[in-house]
mmCIF file of C-alpha atoms in Angstrom:
data_model
loop_
_atom_site.group_PDB
_atom_site.id
_atom_site.type_symbol
_atom_site.label_atom_id
_atom_site.label_comp_id
_atom_site.label_asym_id
_atom_site.label_seq_id
_atom_site.Cartn_x
_atom_site.Cartn_y
_atom_site.Cartn_z
ATOM 1 C CA MET A 444 -13.301 -50.729 75.910
ATOM 2 C CA SER A 445 -15.872 -53.162 77.223
ATOM 3 C CA GLN A 446 -15.171 -56.855 77.160
ATOM 4 C CA SER A 447 -18.195 -58.554 75.553
ATOM 5 C CA SER A 448 -18.331 -61.848 73.793
ATOM 6 C CA ILE A 449 -19.954 -62.237 70.419
ATOM 7 C CA ASP A 450 -22.661 -64.390 72.038
ATOM 8 C CA GLU A 451 -23.589 -61.515 74.329
ATOM 9 C CA LEU A 452 -23.714 -59.087 71.407
ATOM 10 C CA LEU A 453 -25.830 -61.297 69.172
ATOM 11 C CA GLY A 454 -27.856 -63.110 71.816
ATOM 12 C CA GLY A 455 -30.391 -60.345 72.412
ATOM 13 C CA ALA A 456 -31.050 -58.286 75.488
ATOM 14 C CA TYR A 457 -32.609 -59.516 78.689
ATOM 15 C CA GLU A 458 -35.041 -56.889 79.871
ATOM 16 C CA ASP A 459 -35.619 -57.427 83.589
ATOM 17 C CA GLU A 460 -33.032 -59.999 84.461
ATOM 18 C CA GLU A 461 -29.325 -60.457 84.061
ATOM 19 C CA ARG A 462 -27.815 -62.972 81.712
ATOM 20 C CA PRO A 463 -28.074 -66.441 83.280
ATOM 21 C CA GLN A 464 -24.840 -67.895 84.589
ATOM 22 C CA ARG A 465 -23.606 -71.228 83.244
ATOM 23 C CA SER A 466 -21.268 -72.030 86.105
ATOM 24 C CA GLY A 467 -22.702 -75.517 86.582
ATOM 25 C CA ARG A 468 -25.538 -77.807 85.537
ATOM 26 C CA PRO A 469 -28.640 -77.021 87.577
ATOM 27 C CA VAL A 470 -31.013 -79.758 88.672
ATOM 28 C CA ALA A 471 -33.548 -78.677 86.046
ATOM 29 C CA ALA A 472 -31.096 -79.493 83.251
ATOM 30 C CA TYR A 473 -30.516 -82.978 84.648
ATOM 31 C CA ALA A 474 -34.257 -83.501 84.981
ATOM 32 C CA LYS A 475 -34.752 -82.370 81.388
ATOM 33 C CA ALA A 476 -32.075 -84.811 80.170
ATOM 34 C CA PHE A 477 -33.618 -87.658 82.210
ATOM 35 C CA GLY A 478 -37.060 -86.834 80.789
ATOM 36 C CA ALA A 479 -35.675 -86.857 77.260
ATOM 37 C CA ALA A 480 -34.070 -90.254 77.896
ATOM 38 C CA LEU A 481 -37.395 -91.627 79.219
ATOM 39 C CA ALA A 482 -39.257 -90.241 76.209
ATOM 40 C CA LEU A 483 -36.742 -91.826 73.830
ATOM 41 C CA THR A 484 -37.067 -95.109 75.712
ATOM 42 C CA PHE A 485 -40.853 -95.037 75.345
ATOM 43 C CA VAL A 486 -40.582 -94.260 71.619
ATOM 44 C CA GLY A 487 -37.954 -96.995 71.163
ATOM 45 C CA VAL A 488 -39.972 -99.652 72.935
ATOM 46 C CA ALA A 489 -43.100 -98.664 70.987
ATOM 47 C CA ALA A 490 -41.200 -98.756 67.680
ATOM 48 C CA LEU A 491 -39.755 -102.194 68.439
ATOM 49 C CA ARG A 492 -43.144 -103.612 69.441
ATOM 50 C CA THR A 493 -44.710 -102.171 66.271
ATOM 51 C CA ALA A 494 -42.020 -103.943 64.246
ATOM 52 C CA LYS A 495 -42.749 -107.135 66.234
ATOM 53 C CA LEU A 496 -39.260 -107.087 67.777
ATOM 54 C CA ASP A 497 -38.313 -107.312 71.408
ATOM 55 C CA ALA A 498 -35.455 -105.903 73.480
ATOM 56 C CA PRO A 499 -35.076 -105.338 77.197
ATOM 57 C CA ALA A 500 -36.406 -101.938 78.316
ATOM 58 C CA TRP A 501 -33.306 -101.293 80.439
ATOM 59 C CA PHE A 502 -31.098 -101.676 77.320
ATOM 60 C CA ILE A 503 -33.222 -99.227 75.334
ATOM 61 C CA PHE A 504 -33.076 -96.815 78.303
ATOM 62 C CA LEU A 505 -29.238 -97.012 78.355
ATOM 63 C CA VAL A 506 -29.072 -96.363 74.601
ATOM 64 C CA SER A 507 -31.433 -93.415 75.053
ATOM 65 C CA CYS A 508 -29.245 -92.014 77.869
ATOM 66 C CA ALA A 509 -26.184 -92.360 75.645
ATOM 67 C CA LEU A 510 -27.943 -90.522 72.822
ATOM 68 C CA VAL A 511 -28.995 -87.685 75.152
ATOM 69 C CA LEU A 512 -25.442 -87.365 76.554
ATOM 70 C CA VAL A 513 -23.963 -87.257 73.051
ATOM 71 C CA TYR A 514 -26.500 -84.585 72.083
ATOM 72 C CA ILE A 515 -25.586 -82.469 75.128
ATOM 73 C CA ALA A 516 -21.864 -82.853 74.441
ATOM 74 C CA VAL A 517 -22.249 -81.904 70.783
ATOM 75 C CA ARG A 518 -24.247 -78.781 71.687
ATOM 76 C CA GLN A 519 -21.468 -77.601 74.019
ATOM 77 C CA VAL A 520 -18.699 -77.960 71.451
ATOM 78 C CA ARG A 521 -17.993 -74.773 69.528
ATOM 79 C CA PRO A 522 -17.223 -74.908 65.846
ATOM 80 C CA PRO A 523 -13.627 -74.146 64.879
ATOM 81 C CA LEU A 524 -12.722 -70.626 63.844
ATOM 82 C CA PRO A 525 -12.853 -70.066 60.097
ATOM 83 C CA SER A 526 -9.557 -70.176 58.295
ATOM 84 C CA ARG A 527 -7.937 -67.025 56.954
ATOM 85 C CA ALA A 528 -8.991 -68.006 53.474
ATOM 86 C CA ALA A 529 -12.653 -68.472 54.417
ATOM 87 C CA GLY A 530 -14.961 -66.715 52.034
ATOM 88 C CA ARG A 531 -12.377 -66.423 49.296
ATOM 89 C CA ARG A 532 -12.900 -68.272 46.106
ATOM 90 C CA HIS A 533 -9.888 -70.407 45.437
ATOM 91 C CA LEU A 534 -9.549 -71.071 41.757
ATOM 92 C CA PRO A 535 -6.981 -73.541 40.530
ATOM 93 C CA ASP A 536 -4.025 -71.684 39.117
ATOM 94 C CA SER A 537 -3.819 -72.583 35.452
ATOM 95 C CA THR A 538 -0.888 -70.203 34.879
ATOM 96 C CA PRO A 539 2.166 -71.558 36.672
ATOM 97 C CA ASP A 540 4.269 -68.565 35.621
ATOM 98 C CA GLY A 541 2.435 -66.187 37.970
ATOM 99 C CA LEU A 542 0.463 -64.294 35.349
ATOM 100 C CA ARG A 543 -2.690 -64.223 37.498
ATOM 101 C CA HIS A 544 -0.707 -62.899 40.455
ATOM 102 C CA ALA A 545 0.823 -60.149 38.328
ATOM 103 C CA VAL A 546 -2.547 -59.108 36.913
ATOM 104 C CA LYS A 547 -4.086 -58.951 40.402
ATOM 105 C CA ARG A 548 -1.141 -56.840 41.579
ATOM 106 C CA TRP A 549 -1.629 -54.409 38.685
ATOM 107 C CA GLU A 550 -5.360 -54.220 39.365
ATOM 108 C CA ALA A 551 -4.627 -53.355 42.987
ATOM 109 C CA ARG A 552 -2.068 -50.700 42.047
ATOM 110 C CA LEU A 553 -4.378 -49.034 39.567
ATOM 111 C CA ASP A 554 -7.282 -49.199 41.995
ATOM 112 C CA TRP A 555 -5.234 -47.535 44.777
ATOM 113 C CA CYS A 556 -3.951 -44.800 42.494
ATOM 114 C CA HIS A 557 -6.951 -43.990 40.310
ATOM 115 C CA ALA A 558 -7.615 -40.670 42.087
ATOM 116 C CA ASP A 559 -4.230 -39.886 43.667
ATOM 117 C CA ALA A 560 -1.669 -38.408 41.258
ATOM 118 C CA SER A 561 1.238 -38.589 43.712
ATOM 119 C CA ALA A 562 0.595 -42.279 44.414
ATOM 120 C CA PHE A 563 0.301 -42.886 40.665
ATOM 121 C CA ASN A 564 3.670 -41.152 40.134
ATOM 122 C CA ARG A 565 5.293 -43.208 42.932
ATOM 123 C CA LYS A 566 3.804 -46.635 42.196
ATOM 124 C CA VAL A 567 2.596 -47.019 38.630
ATOM 125 C CA ILE A 568 4.955 -44.919 36.491
ATOM 126 C CA PRO A 569 8.167 -46.570 37.811
ATOM 127 C CA ALA A 570 6.644 -50.018 37.252
ATOM 128 C CA LEU A 571 5.658 -49.100 33.689
ATOM 129 C CA GLY A 572 9.160 -47.699 33.175
ATOM 130 C CA GLU A 573 10.649 -51.031 34.246
ATOM 131 C CA ILE A 574 8.480 -52.820 31.699
ATOM 132 C CA VAL A 575 9.571 -50.406 28.963
ATOM 133 C CA ASP A 576 13.237 -50.846 29.939
ATOM 134 C CA GLU A 577 12.875 -54.619 29.860
ATOM 135 C CA ARG A 578 11.265 -54.569 26.409
ATOM 136 C CA LEU A 579 13.994 -52.215 25.155
ATOM 137 C CA ARG A 580 16.692 -54.477 26.610
ATOM 138 C CA GLN A 581 15.209 -57.668 25.151
ATOM 139 C CA ARG A 582 14.440 -56.343 21.679
ATOM 140 C CA HIS A 583 17.010 -53.603 21.126
ATOM 141 C CA GLY A 584 19.808 -54.208 23.658
ATOM 142 C CA ILE A 585 19.449 -50.784 25.337
ATOM 143 C CA THR A 586 17.659 -49.138 28.234
ATOM 144 C CA ARG A 587 16.343 -45.620 28.704
ATOM 145 C CA GLU A 588 19.423 -44.744 30.767
ATOM 146 C CA SER A 589 22.072 -46.391 28.578
ATOM 147 C CA ASP A 590 21.061 -44.711 25.282
ATOM 148 C CA PRO A 591 18.362 -42.075 25.919
ATOM 149 C CA ALA A 592 18.270 -40.639 22.388
ATOM 150 C CA ARG A 593 17.789 -43.988 20.670
ATOM 151 C CA ALA A 594 15.367 -45.160 23.392
ATOM 152 C CA ARG A 595 13.281 -41.986 22.952
ATOM 153 C CA ASN A 596 13.122 -42.609 19.211
ATOM 154 C CA ILE A 597 12.023 -46.255 19.680
ATOM 155 C CA VAL A 598 9.580 -45.609 22.527
ATOM 156 C CA GLY A 599 7.807 -42.683 20.883
ATOM 157 C CA GLU A 600 7.161 -39.183 22.150
ATOM 158 C CA PRO A 601 3.822 -39.734 23.985
ATOM 159 C CA LEU A 602 5.148 -42.660 26.042
ATOM 160 C CA TRP A 603 8.522 -40.991 26.644
ATOM 161 C CA THR A 604 6.814 -37.832 27.972
ATOM 162 C CA PHE A 605 4.496 -39.915 30.161
ATOM 163 C CA LEU A 606 7.410 -41.850 31.704
ATOM 164 C CA SER A 607 9.760 -38.900 32.179
ATOM 165 C CA ALA A 608 7.473 -36.188 33.575
ATOM 166 C CA PRO A 609 5.222 -36.606 36.623
ATOM 167 C CA VAL A 610 1.523 -36.446 35.843
ATOM 168 C CA ARG A 611 -0.864 -33.937 37.404
ATOM 169 C CA ARG A 612 -3.735 -36.409 37.313
ATOM 170 C CA PRO A 613 -3.806 -40.137 36.618
ATOM 171 C CA PRO A 614 -4.705 -40.866 33.001
ATOM 172 C CA ALA A 615 -8.178 -41.979 32.038
ATOM 173 C CA PRO A 616 -8.571 -45.632 31.057
ATOM 174 C CA ARG A 617 -8.594 -44.735 27.360
ATOM 175 C CA GLU A 618 -5.359 -42.708 27.697
ATOM 176 C CA LEU A 619 -3.747 -45.560 29.615
ATOM 177 C CA ALA A 620 -4.829 -48.000 26.903
ATOM 178 C CA ASN A 621 -3.162 -45.785 24.271
ATOM 179 C CA LEU A 622 0.061 -45.665 26.308
ATOM 180 C CA ILE A 623 0.038 -49.436 26.686
ATOM 181 C CA ALA A 624 -0.435 -49.726 22.923
ATOM 182 C CA TRP A 625 2.739 -47.617 22.518
ATOM 183 C CA MET A 626 4.502 -49.981 24.937
ATOM 184 C CA GLU A 627 3.453 -52.984 22.878
ATOM 185 C CA ARG A 628 4.961 -51.464 19.738
ATOM 186 C CA ILE A 629 8.426 -51.479 21.253
#
């Protein structure tokens, strides 16, 4: 695996020459910075004279040098790496009981298992069975294991068959909506 930086990958190719080395500041860079400081000095003196103000040229030159040095330093500083949450929309959680988290988890489960019957049988059916057991426990004081005959009568035959036998294919959204309607009747 080659070791290339992102700058090398995105910087474009050099046709006839190798990538320039940045091991130190060459004389040309210092000359360019000095020229920029002189140009800023000239502009500063001209601006002050236009405004009918006066300041020593050496002071304006020092300010110009400081500005050029700050510019060079800022260009060499790299921006910080983005956080792990960069690019994600963070919405304020208006449901402190974790409802949004539970819905996202169900969306992920159903998305993973929409074409894989074995994953659907392993992940979704047991979770739906837990919900049915909890509703039976809260409203009727039983679970599917504690009183199967009464639980089967309360749950209804379509939902009982769905929860007890593995499916050959995951149900279509309409079938799943009907099963959830049976769950809500409990």
